[in-house]
Amino acid sequence: MILIHCPYCEEDRPEVEFTYGGEAHIARPLDPSALTDSEWEGYLYIRSNTRGLHAERWRHAHGCARFFNAVRDTVSDRFEVTYKTGEARPAKITQTGGAA
Amino acid sequence: MSGYRLSSGGRVDRSRALSFSFDGAGYQGFAGDTLASALVASGVTLFGRSFKYHRPRGLLATGVEEPNALVSVDRGPARVTPNVRAPQVSLHEGLVAESQNRWPSLKFDVVSINDRFSALFPAGFYNKTFMWPRSAWEKLYEPVIRRLAGLGDSPVTRDPDHYDATYAHCEVLVVGGGIAGIEAALEAAKMGSRVILIDEQDELGGAALADPALWSTLDALTAQLFAADNITVLTRTTAFGYYHQNFVGASQQLTDHLAPSEAQGPREKLWRIRAGEVVLAQGAIERPLVFNGNDVPGVMLASAGRTLALRYGVAVGRAVVIMAAHDSGWRDALALIEAGVHVAAIVDIRTVVPADLADAARAAGIALHLGSAITAVAGRHAVKGVTVAAGGTGPAHKIACDAVLMAGGWTPSVHLWSQAKGSLVWNEAWGTYLPGKPQEKCRVVGAGAGAWHFGSGAITSVLPNSLPVSRQKAFVDFQNDVKARDIQLAVQEGFRSIEHIKRYTTNGMATDQGKTSNLNALQIASGVLGRPVTEIGLTTFRPPYTPQTFGALMGHHKDALFQPVRKSVIDDWATAQGAVFENVANWRRARYFPKGGEDMDAAVARECRAVRQSVGIFDASTLGKIEVVGPDAAEFLNRMYTNPWKALQPGRCRYGLLLREDGFITDDGVSARMADDRFHLTTTTGGAPRVLGMMEDYLQTEWSDLDVWLTSTTEQWAVIALQGPRARDVIASLVGGIDLSPEAFPHMAVREGTIAGVPTRLFRVSFTGELGFEINVPASEGRKVWEAIFDAGQPYGITPYGTETMHVLRAEKGFIIVGQDTDGTMTPGDMGLDWAVGKKKPDFVGKRSLARPEMTRKGRKQFIGLLTEDPQELLEEGAQVVTNPDAPIPVPMIGHVTSSYHSATLGRTIALAVIADGRARIGETIFVPMADKVIRAKVTAPMFYDPEGSRLND
């Protein structure tokens, strides 16, 4: 049972309160109709499938219900940092990491 | 008969004798005994039969690592616990235990014939033998294997016990209550930390319990422990799993150590502990030596012989031989002598041992055989003697004895450490893996960290013998009957990784998890492969550390508490009316209301007729509801749904279709505009949380420019669907403030007013094709309004109907049910719902995907109706549709039946289906092949009743 730090509640809460939301920082195109099929495929389906530090979306579904972003190590399952929606992915993550 | 109770010594209470039974025979022991110690004291050598060869087996160990002495403890009907380790069963008055895996008796076991033919059962035997014919697996191989190669039997009746569960938080969790663990707990407590100390045994002390010289120290330490008010001590508690971020699962036995008559309250308690720091003080497990005959009952670990004598006051035999590769065996020998046990000889594979040990042993009158090995053990049900040979292959001689103790060195218990992904470092000198770098905030103390107090030893593989390994009964994994030759064979057959060797030979599998066997198997594989141990790998340690009861893991989550059942406010009324219920997305819904012995078909036919001819009442409270409020509410819905919303006038409703971004239908529902900035949305019963989550996602992460609030109101509204030509008449006298006339209140309109004096949002909508209302009232008033309507409807024969009738009525009209008629791959076009897609909208969720070539190609499945040629033939939902049933197998399938019912209205069956190019096939005959026949059906439009819709506009 992982503890996840909700950047809105500013609390470490057990993972059962959260739902996973896929890779982060993939913005929905402002005008999808302007995209080629291949560009739309890229937005819809193509993901980085990272081994290691991965920026991803989580939702504090059974808490504040807010979506936020996290950088998690997909090998160790360790959350390095969580941050609010709209904030840029932290440039440098130290391995000791921890809550934002 | 070899073991006996020493005249003095041990921690047992000799003033309290306890009677118990094993395999039906009566025995006596003392308070403080375990089942194992009491049986050894009574001279019992035979504890069980091995897994594969059914070889007679005795006790190997006195702790959790015991692989042989698995018994069933019988605490009454439905309370038989199989596969319990005898040394972990605390003795109580009246204990009833049975051995396992033998028939008809432990001494005479028919299946032990396997052992005579053990050459036929090599490594990978199952994989090699039970291969073909495939059909024999189910009928022959599996049942036979299960019967022959089984452990104990689980009770077949319901477990009558209940199990507690709790969460706990502490700064420091100490696992293991030996002296190292106690000291760690005291140290942490001095810093003011909340400390939890857990230990699997009845009493704290660990290895010190078998060392009387430490008892006074132990007493002093435990007194401090219990005096500290910030330390929680949990005995009889096993930490079985170590999960992320110092989350440890532990189960505490509460009553199994008590006589059933004294046992009260829950049987076990599951602790979920979150700790700031975890200190592992689990100690080390002694390693057996691998030599010919090492599994004869009476051959056990030296630590077990020592513990039996010094903790329980039990001698393992009248003449004991020690087979050592490690100094600790010598110390144990001297301790046994001091306790009054006769040690006949020490055999040590090493030619040189520390002089002080050798001198002390000689002084104690023990015969010494250095540089020697046991090459054979006489006896089948009990040790009668051993053959010892210099160097294993030199001149041999026999020693009479009735017990052999093995001292092969020590393996730190790194199970939990490894579960927590701590690294392991090979230590060549000790021939074992030691904890390296932690991943979590965790440290290991005591013997588990390699803090030895045992001296040193030789690292061994199979002990030397003039017999080839293939002809030796030299066991590595006692529980799984893996011999040294099996590991050799696995390597010869090409297995290189220890993970593969483990699975091929079954070494280290099952409940035992290799506690005594892993390191020996590694050494043997390393020897055969000619590669260092570190290159062979190490098998993964997985939870649970010891077997856990399902009861403890389940705790309170059973019966009504297994999964919450949601009930609408009409549920009690429906129950009183004798409704038959079904569960829909955690909701309990009335399926039909049988009257006077009706079956479902009869009840549904009657309910359908009532709705079509007069009026029916239906509890639609489970519909998902979301209140969408804000200046941008219409813009938001416009972006989410396929339909246009901006032009919808307040007071009007619209059927909304929701796609995922990939263009496939995910939900639908009728929604109403209550005001310019307020919508009352409905979703499918099962889709409510998913739709709200999806909408929140877009609102929070993509369209933060929109000023909109979403609130789930599913449980705030009770929804009463009143459907049928007399629906208006029924509510006419109850409604206040709303003009119900068709002109003032047309189909797909919403009004606010009162009904039976209760404020209502009154929808004029229909999921049946009849004139209908969906009456939304505050849930707290739902029952009252329902009954008022039901009373007012009596003159019209108002009939309550359930979900089954609702399904039939909507199918007659071809209204889809998302998730039944769609399957996550259907577009609006596929379902004939293009009319619900706003063509002029620049964008909505899923719009771009609808333009992909795949979504518009010919041959996509389309939603159509099916009428069987025989009007009474009912198609099976899910049945495949083909154009030519005589085509060669595999017959190309063009689609499947999604909904199928008897229609009382039409006096025949109807079905809905999705089939390739369905709309172009209207009028054609298709075929539905079944096991016993082929059903012919005609393709129709998905609309069987009132296609003009004149009834619902009445």
XYZ file of C-alpha atoms in Angstrom, chain A residues 1-4 14-15 21 26-38 40 43-45 57 59 64-68 75-78 85, chain B residues 167 243-245 247 274 421 439-440 639 661-664 689 692-694 696-698 700-703 842-849 851-853:
72
model
C 0.000 0.000 0.000
C 1.735 3.098 -1.265
C 1.287 6.469 0.382
C 0.660 9.266 -2.100
C -3.079 5.594 1.137
C -3.265 4.668 -2.520
C -4.957 8.628 -14.918
C -0.284 15.108 -23.025
C -2.521 18.069 -23.794
C -5.667 17.562 -25.816
C -5.117 19.346 -29.149
C -6.992 22.639 -29.275
C -8.339 21.874 -32.739
C -8.467 18.106 -33.243
C -9.986 18.524 -36.697
C -6.753 20.127 -37.893
C -4.765 16.993 -37.074
C -3.841 14.249 -39.516
C -4.957 10.730 -38.658
C -1.424 9.900 -37.644
C -4.452 12.123 -33.768
C -2.339 11.939 -29.119
C -4.830 9.153 -28.535
C -2.717 6.047 -28.242
C -1.754 11.771 -13.743
C -6.786 11.741 -9.050
C -10.538 16.246 -2.750
C -11.353 14.689 -6.155
C -8.666 16.805 -7.836
C -6.416 15.595 -10.629
C -2.725 16.189 -10.117
C 10.692 0.137 -11.393
C 10.590 0.759 -7.654
C 7.049 2.197 -7.565
C 8.456 5.090 -5.552
C -2.240 20.294 -12.552
C -4.640 -0.543 11.357
C 4.926 -3.895 1.386
C 5.734 -0.444 0.047
C 6.653 2.377 2.368
C 3.540 -1.190 5.354
C 2.537 1.579 8.864
C 13.479 -4.942 -2.106
C 15.110 0.396 -0.249
C 12.846 1.340 2.601
C -17.967 19.870 -25.674
C -12.082 10.296 -27.054
C -11.602 7.223 -29.247
C -15.080 7.735 -30.680
C -16.874 4.835 -29.035
C -19.052 7.417 -11.307
C -18.515 12.108 -13.397
C -14.814 11.184 -13.328
C -14.514 11.729 -17.062
C -14.113 16.206 -13.962
C -11.035 15.162 -15.905
C -11.834 17.403 -18.864
C -9.955 20.174 -14.378
C -7.194 19.365 -16.817
C -8.237 20.499 -20.303
C -10.846 23.218 -20.018
C -16.518 22.099 -34.449
C -15.483 19.676 -31.717
C -16.723 17.366 -28.978
C -15.136 14.480 -27.154
C -14.607 11.722 -29.707
C -15.476 13.764 -32.797
C -12.042 13.585 -34.391
C -11.960 9.817 -33.962
C -13.444 10.736 -38.932
C -10.809 7.992 -38.873
C -11.077 5.649 -41.895
